[in-house]
Amino acid sequence: QSALTQPASVSGSPGQSITISCGGTSHDVGTFTGVSWFQQHPDKAPRLLIYEATKRPSGVATRFSGSKSGNTASLTISGLQAEDEADYYCCSYAGSNTFVFGLGTKVTVL
Amino acid sequence: QVQLVQSGAEVKMPGASVKISCKASGYSFTSYYIHCLRQARGQGLEWMGFINPSAGSASYSQKFQGRVTLTRDTSTGTVYVHLSALTSEDTAVYYCARGGQVPYSSKFDSWGQGTLVTVSS
């Protein structure tokens, strides 16, 4: 299956809100609730931010929120902070016990 | 606390195989799926497959079918990832991650530290 579609980069100033989109199809994002978002800092393992499209694990700041509409999922970071500068990946269940990731979005805090 | 500890870096010749271990602790090993993913330098995350530690059954990405095998040892809480017929394209950091309690969950909430596999002649 094809990778989910994410913008290569998104930037914002401290305190602003940014949204990262994750475009899929009716075979993945559009059909299944298992959409997750991960944050990855350089040379670190990824960290779970959002699961089941909208749920936030304990310990994740409330400024991270997720949504889904049709074949597109989105991650919003409200009140952008310097430490939010990282790569972000979406992931969806794609049926038949398989998963697909997006190619990643680099977030820059100006 | 939940922890996944992976084996150390490997250097392999093209055509060889590699076996990476991922030892889980801090939770009921047989209750959560374990996934294997990889990331080439400067590239994105790529899902390779998962194993149900309770049943021992596994599912793989079509891309790696026939070349990757996930197994587990319930006595030690360890998952093994075996990748064969290595090429330079397999040079990457390999991660294990704990998934959910059902196969379709992408709630990868705990990750190993990563294992660098370098394929070079």
Short mmCIF file of N, CA, C and O in Angstrom, two decimals, chain B residues 26-119:
data_model
loop_
_atom_site.label_atom_id
_atom_site.label_comp_id
_atom_site.label_asym_id
_atom_site.label_seq_id
_atom_site.Cartn_x
_atom_site.Cartn_y
_atom_site.Cartn_z
N GLY B 26 8.08 -5.13 32.60
CA GLY B 26 7.21 -4.15 33.23
C GLY B 26 5.73 -4.31 32.93
O GLY B 26 4.93 -3.47 33.33
N TYR B 27 5.37 -5.37 32.21
CA TYR B 27 3.96 -5.61 31.90
C TYR B 27 3.78 -7.08 31.53
O TYR B 27 4.76 -7.82 31.43
N SER B 28 2.54 -7.49 31.32
CA SER B 28 2.25 -8.86 30.92
C SER B 28 2.62 -9.06 29.46
O SER B 28 1.93 -8.58 28.55
N PHE B 29 3.70 -9.78 29.24
CA PHE B 29 4.29 -9.92 27.89
C PHE B 29 3.29 -10.46 26.87
O PHE B 29 3.28 -10.05 25.71
N THR B 30 2.45 -11.41 27.29
CA THR B 30 1.56 -12.06 26.33
C THR B 30 0.29 -11.28 26.05
O THR B 30 -0.55 -11.72 25.26
N SER B 31 0.13 -10.14 26.68
CA SER B 31 -1.12 -9.39 26.53
C SER B 31 -1.08 -8.30 25.44
O SER B 31 -2.13 -7.73 25.12
N TYR B 32 0.08 -7.99 24.93
CA TYR B 32 0.22 -6.90 23.96
C TYR B 32 1.02 -7.35 22.74
O TYR B 32 2.03 -8.04 22.87
N TYR B 33 0.56 -6.92 21.57
CA TYR B 33 1.29 -7.20 20.35
C TYR B 33 2.62 -6.44 20.36
O TYR B 33 2.72 -5.35 20.91
N ILE B 34 3.62 -7.04 19.72
CA ILE B 34 4.90 -6.38 19.53
C ILE B 34 5.12 -6.17 18.03
O ILE B 34 4.97 -7.11 17.24
N HIS B 35 5.47 -4.94 17.65
CA HIS B 35 5.68 -4.58 16.26
C HIS B 35 7.15 -4.33 15.98
O HIS B 35 7.89 -3.92 16.87
N CYS B 36 7.54 -4.56 14.73
CA CYS B 36 8.89 -4.26 14.27
C CYS B 36 8.80 -3.20 13.19
O CYS B 36 7.97 -3.32 12.27
N LEU B 37 9.60 -2.16 13.32
CA LEU B 37 9.63 -1.07 12.35
C LEU B 37 11.09 -0.74 12.07
O LEU B 37 11.98 -1.11 12.82
N ARG B 38 11.32 -0.03 10.98
CA ARG B 38 12.69 0.40 10.69
C ARG B 38 12.70 1.81 10.12
O ARG B 38 11.69 2.31 9.64
N GLN B 39 13.90 2.41 10.16
CA GLN B 39 14.05 3.78 9.68
C GLN B 39 15.45 3.94 9.10
O GLN B 39 16.44 3.90 9.85
N ALA B 40 15.53 4.10 7.80
CA ALA B 40 16.81 4.39 7.17
C ALA B 40 17.21 5.82 7.50
O ALA B 40 16.34 6.66 7.78
N ARG B 41 18.49 6.11 7.49
CA ARG B 41 18.98 7.43 7.88
C ARG B 41 18.34 8.52 7.04
O ARG B 41 18.36 8.47 5.80
N GLY B 42 17.74 9.47 7.71
CA GLY B 42 17.12 10.60 7.02
C GLY B 42 15.77 10.27 6.39
O GLY B 42 15.19 11.13 5.71
N GLN B 43 15.27 9.06 6.63
CA GLN B 43 14.01 8.65 6.03
C GLN B 43 12.92 8.46 7.08
O GLN B 43 13.17 8.64 8.28
N GLY B 44 11.75 8.09 6.64
CA GLY B 44 10.62 7.91 7.54
C GLY B 44 10.56 6.52 8.17
O GLY B 44 11.40 5.66 7.91
N LEU B 45 9.54 6.34 8.98
CA LEU B 45 9.32 5.06 9.65
C LEU B 45 8.62 4.08 8.69
O LEU B 45 7.74 4.48 7.93
N GLU B 46 9.01 2.84 8.78
CA GLU B 46 8.45 1.80 7.90
C GLU B 46 8.04 0.61 8.77
O GLU B 46 8.87 0.04 9.47
N TRP B 47 6.77 0.23 8.69
CA TRP B 47 6.27 -0.90 9.47
C TRP B 47 6.62 -2.19 8.76
O TRP B 47 6.40 -2.33 7.56
N MET B 48 7.16 -3.15 9.53
CA MET B 48 7.59 -4.41 8.94
C MET B 48 6.67 -5.58 9.29
O MET B 48 6.45 -6.48 8.47
N GLY B 49 6.17 -5.60 10.52
CA GLY B 49 5.32 -6.71 10.92
C GLY B 49 5.06 -6.70 12.41
O GLY B 49 5.57 -5.85 13.15
N PHE B 50 4.20 -7.63 12.86
CA PHE B 50 3.96 -7.76 14.29
C PHE B 50 3.82 -9.22 14.67
O PHE B 50 3.63 -10.09 13.82
N ILE B 51 3.93 -9.46 15.96
CA ILE B 51 3.73 -10.80 16.50
C ILE B 51 2.76 -10.73 17.68
O ILE B 51 2.78 -9.76 18.44
N ASN B 52 1.92 -11.73 17.77
CA ASN B 52 1.06 -11.91 18.92
C ASN B 52 1.84 -12.78 19.89
O ASN B 52 1.98 -13.98 19.65
N PRO B 53 2.37 -12.22 20.97
CA PRO B 53 3.23 -13.01 21.87
C PRO B 53 2.49 -14.17 22.54
O PRO B 53 3.13 -15.12 22.98
N SER B 54 1.19 -14.08 22.63
CA SER B 54 0.44 -15.15 23.27
C SER B 54 0.37 -16.38 22.36
O SER B 54 0.71 -17.49 22.75
N ALA B 55 -0.05 -16.16 21.13
CA ALA B 55 -0.24 -17.25 20.18
C ALA B 55 1.04 -17.58 19.41
O ALA B 55 1.18 -18.69 18.88
N GLY B 56 1.93 -16.61 19.32
CA GLY B 56 3.13 -16.82 18.52
C GLY B 56 2.92 -16.56 17.04
O GLY B 56 3.84 -16.68 16.24
N SER B 57 1.70 -16.16 16.67
CA SER B 57 1.41 -15.91 15.26
C SER B 57 1.88 -14.52 14.87
O SER B 57 1.92 -13.60 15.69
N ALA B 58 2.25 -14.35 13.60
CA ALA B 58 2.80 -13.08 13.13
C ALA B 58 2.17 -12.68 11.80
O ALA B 58 1.63 -13.51 11.06
N SER B 59 2.24 -11.39 11.54
CA SER B 59 1.77 -10.85 10.28
C SER B 59 2.83 -9.88 9.77
O SER B 59 3.44 -9.16 10.58
N TYR B 60 3.03 -9.86 8.44
CA TYR B 60 4.14 -9.08 7.88
C TYR B 60 3.68 -8.16 6.76
O TYR B 60 2.72 -8.46 6.05
N SER B 61 4.42 -7.08 6.59
CA SER B 61 4.22 -6.23 5.43
C SER B 61 4.55 -7.03 4.17
O SER B 61 5.52 -7.81 4.16
N GLN B 62 3.77 -6.81 3.14
CA GLN B 62 4.00 -7.53 1.88
C GLN B 62 5.42 -7.30 1.38
O GLN B 62 6.02 -8.17 0.76
N LYS B 63 5.96 -6.12 1.67
CA LYS B 63 7.30 -5.78 1.20
C LYS B 63 8.36 -6.74 1.75
O LYS B 63 9.36 -7.03 1.08
N PHE B 64 8.14 -7.23 2.96
CA PHE B 64 9.14 -8.06 3.62
C PHE B 64 8.75 -9.54 3.70
O PHE B 64 9.50 -10.36 4.24
N GLN B 65 7.57 -9.86 3.18
CA GLN B 65 7.09 -11.24 3.23
C GLN B 65 8.13 -12.19 2.64
O GLN B 65 8.68 -11.96 1.57
N GLY B 66 8.42 -13.24 3.39
CA GLY B 66 9.39 -14.22 2.94
C GLY B 66 10.81 -13.92 3.37
O GLY B 66 11.69 -14.78 3.28
N ARG B 67 11.04 -12.72 3.85
CA ARG B 67 12.40 -12.33 4.24
C ARG B 67 12.51 -12.02 5.73
O ARG B 67 13.60 -12.05 6.29
N VAL B 68 11.38 -11.73 6.37
CA VAL B 68 11.39 -11.40 7.79
C VAL B 68 10.58 -12.42 8.57
O VAL B 68 9.56 -12.92 8.09
N THR B 69 11.05 -12.76 9.74
CA THR B 69 10.35 -13.68 10.64
C THR B 69 10.44 -13.14 12.06
O THR B 69 11.53 -12.82 12.54
N LEU B 70 9.27 -13.01 12.69
CA LEU B 70 9.23 -12.63 14.10
C LEU B 70 8.89 -13.86 14.93
O LEU B 70 7.94 -14.59 14.60
N THR B 71 9.65 -14.08 15.98
CA THR B 71 9.39 -15.17 16.92
C THR B 71 9.45 -14.62 18.33
O THR B 71 9.88 -13.49 18.54
N ARG B 72 8.98 -15.44 19.30
CA ARG B 72 9.05 -14.97 20.67
C ARG B 72 9.38 -16.11 21.60
O ARG B 72 9.18 -17.29 21.29
N ASP B 73 9.93 -15.73 22.75
CA ASP B 73 10.23 -16.67 23.82
C ASP B 73 9.47 -16.16 25.04
O ASP B 73 9.86 -15.15 25.65
N THR B 74 8.39 -16.83 25.38
CA THR B 74 7.56 -16.34 26.48
C THR B 74 8.26 -16.52 27.84
O THR B 74 7.93 -15.83 28.80
N SER B 75 9.22 -17.43 27.92
CA SER B 75 9.90 -17.64 29.20
C SER B 75 10.79 -16.46 29.59
O SER B 75 11.05 -16.22 30.76
N THR B 76 11.26 -15.72 28.57
CA THR B 76 12.14 -14.58 28.84
C THR B 76 11.49 -13.25 28.44
O THR B 76 12.07 -12.19 28.67
N GLY B 77 10.32 -13.29 27.84
CA GLY B 77 9.66 -12.05 27.41
C GLY B 77 10.42 -11.37 26.28
O GLY B 77 10.52 -10.14 26.23
N THR B 78 10.94 -12.15 25.38
CA THR B 78 11.78 -11.62 24.30
C THR B 78 11.18 -11.93 22.93
O THR B 78 10.70 -13.04 22.70
N VAL B 79 11.22 -10.94 22.07
CA VAL B 79 10.83 -11.10 20.67
C VAL B 79 12.11 -11.04 19.83
O VAL B 79 13.01 -10.24 20.10
N TYR B 80 12.16 -11.88 18.81
CA TYR B 80 13.29 -11.91 17.90
C TYR B 80 12.83 -11.54 16.50
O TYR B 80 11.79 -12.01 16.03
N VAL B 81 13.65 -10.73 15.83
CA VAL B 81 13.38 -10.33 14.45
C VAL B 81 14.52 -10.86 13.60
O VAL B 81 15.68 -10.50 13.80
N HIS B 82 14.16 -11.72 12.65
CA HIS B 82 15.16 -12.32 11.76
C HIS B 82 14.91 -11.79 10.36
O HIS B 82 13.81 -11.94 9.82
N LEU B 83 15.92 -11.16 9.78
CA LEU B 83 15.80 -10.62 8.42
C LEU B 83 16.91 -11.24 7.57
O LEU B 83 18.09 -11.17 7.94
N SER B 84 16.51 -11.84 6.46
CA SER B 84 17.48 -12.57 5.64
C SER B 84 17.75 -11.85 4.32
O SER B 84 17.12 -10.86 3.99
N ALA B 85 18.70 -12.39 3.56
CA ALA B 85 19.06 -11.88 2.23
C ALA B 85 19.29 -10.37 2.24
O ALA B 85 18.72 -9.63 1.45
N LEU B 86 20.12 -9.93 3.17
CA LEU B 86 20.34 -8.50 3.36
C LEU B 86 21.01 -7.84 2.16
O LEU B 86 21.90 -8.42 1.52
N THR B 87 20.57 -6.61 1.86
CA THR B 87 21.24 -5.77 0.87
C THR B 87 21.52 -4.42 1.53
O THR B 87 21.06 -4.15 2.65
N SER B 88 22.23 -3.57 0.82
CA SER B 88 22.55 -2.26 1.38
C SER B 88 21.29 -1.46 1.69
O SER B 88 21.30 -0.58 2.55
N GLU B 89 20.21 -1.77 1.01
CA GLU B 89 18.92 -1.09 1.24
C GLU B 89 18.35 -1.40 2.64
O GLU B 89 17.44 -0.72 3.10
N ASP B 90 18.86 -2.44 3.27
CA ASP B 90 18.38 -2.81 4.60
C ASP B 90 19.15 -2.10 5.72
O ASP B 90 18.83 -2.28 6.90
N THR B 91 20.13 -1.29 5.36
CA THR B 91 20.85 -0.50 6.36
C THR B 91 19.89 0.50 6.98
O THR B 91 19.34 1.36 6.28
N ALA B 92 19.67 0.38 8.27
CA ALA B 92 18.66 1.19 8.94
C ALA B 92 18.74 0.96 10.45
O ALA B 92 19.42 0.05 10.92
N VAL B 93 18.00 1.79 11.17
CA VAL B 93 17.77 1.54 12.59
C VAL B 93 16.46 0.76 12.70
O VAL B 93 15.44 1.17 12.12
N TYR B 94 16.51 -0.34 13.39
CA TYR B 94 15.35 -1.20 13.57
C TYR B 94 14.80 -1.02 14.98
O TYR B 94 15.56 -1.04 15.95
N TYR B 95 13.49 -0.82 15.07
CA TYR B 95 12.82 -0.62 16.35
C TYR B 95 11.81 -1.73 16.61
O TYR B 95 11.15 -2.21 15.69
N CYS B 96 11.65 -2.08 17.87
CA CYS B 96 10.47 -2.82 18.29
C CYS B 96 9.61 -1.86 19.09
O CYS B 96 10.11 -0.92 19.72
N ALA B 97 8.32 -2.07 19.04
CA ALA B 97 7.38 -1.21 19.74
C ALA B 97 6.23 -2.05 20.28
O ALA B 97 5.77 -2.98 19.60
N ARG B 98 5.75 -1.70 21.45
CA ARG B 98 4.58 -2.38 22.00
C ARG B 98 3.33 -1.81 21.37
O ARG B 98 3.14 -0.58 21.37
N GLY B 99 2.49 -2.67 20.85
CA GLY B 99 1.23 -2.23 20.28
C GLY B 99 0.11 -2.39 21.29
O GLY B 99 0.32 -2.37 22.50
N GLY B 100 -1.09 -2.53 20.76
CA GLY B 100 -2.24 -2.68 21.64
C GLY B 100 -2.52 -4.13 21.98
O GLY B 100 -1.71 -5.02 21.72
N GLN B 101 -3.69 -4.33 22.54
CA GLN B 101 -4.10 -5.68 22.91
C GLN B 101 -4.93 -6.35 21.81
O GLN B 101 -5.38 -7.48 21.97
N VAL B 102 -5.11 -5.61 20.73
CA VAL B 102 -5.78 -6.15 19.55
C VAL B 102 -4.88 -5.89 18.35
O VAL B 102 -4.09 -4.93 18.37
N PRO B 103 -4.99 -6.69 17.29
CA PRO B 103 -4.04 -6.57 16.17
C PRO B 103 -4.15 -5.27 15.40
O PRO B 103 -3.16 -4.81 14.81
N TYR B 104 -5.33 -4.64 15.39
CA TYR B 104 -5.55 -3.46 14.55
C TYR B 104 -5.24 -2.14 15.28
O TYR B 104 -5.50 -1.07 14.76
N SER B 105 -4.65 -2.23 16.47
CA SER B 105 -4.32 -1.02 17.22
C SER B 105 -2.96 -0.47 16.82
O SER B 105 -1.97 -1.20 16.82
N SER B 106 -2.92 0.83 16.50
CA SER B 106 -1.64 1.49 16.19
C SER B 106 -1.15 2.28 17.40
O SER B 106 -0.39 3.23 17.26
N LYS B 107 -1.59 1.88 18.57
CA LYS B 107 -1.16 2.52 19.81
C LYS B 107 0.21 1.98 20.20
O LYS B 107 0.35 1.22 21.15
N PHE B 108 1.25 2.42 19.47
CA PHE B 108 2.61 1.98 19.76
C PHE B 108 3.15 2.85 20.89
O PHE B 108 3.78 3.88 20.64
N ASP B 109 2.92 2.44 22.12
CA ASP B 109 3.13 3.34 23.25
C ASP B 109 4.47 3.19 23.95
O ASP B 109 4.78 3.98 24.84
N SER B 110 5.23 2.19 23.61
CA SER B 110 6.55 2.05 24.19
C SER B 110 7.48 1.49 23.12
O SER B 110 7.12 0.54 22.43
N TRP B 111 8.67 2.10 23.00
CA TRP B 111 9.59 1.74 21.93
C TRP B 111 10.93 1.31 22.51
O TRP B 111 11.38 1.81 23.55
N GLY B 112 11.58 0.39 21.81
CA GLY B 112 12.95 0.07 22.15
C GLY B 112 13.87 1.20 21.75
O GLY B 112 13.43 2.15 21.08
N GLN B 113 15.12 1.09 22.12
CA GLN B 113 16.06 2.17 21.85
C GLN B 113 16.57 2.15 20.40
O GLN B 113 17.23 3.10 19.97
N GLY B 114 16.25 1.11 19.67
CA GLY B 114 16.69 1.01 18.29
C GLY B 114 17.97 0.21 18.15
O GLY B 114 18.84 0.24 19.04
N THR B 115 18.09 -0.53 17.06
CA THR B 115 19.28 -1.30 16.75
C THR B 115 19.74 -0.93 15.35
O THR B 115 18.98 -1.12 14.39
N LEU B 116 20.94 -0.42 15.23
CA LEU B 116 21.48 -0.06 13.92
C LEU B 116 22.03 -1.31 13.23
O LEU B 116 22.88 -1.99 13.78
N VAL B 117 21.50 -1.58 12.06
CA VAL B 117 22.02 -2.67 11.23
C VAL B 117 22.66 -2.04 10.00
O VAL B 117 22.00 -1.30 9.26
N THR B 118 23.93 -2.32 9.82
CA THR B 118 24.66 -1.81 8.66
C THR B 118 25.01 -2.98 7.76
O THR B 118 25.60 -3.96 8.22
N VAL B 119 24.63 -2.87 6.50
CA VAL B 119 24.94 -3.90 5.52
C VAL B 119 25.98 -3.34 4.56
O VAL B 119 25.72 -2.40 3.82
#
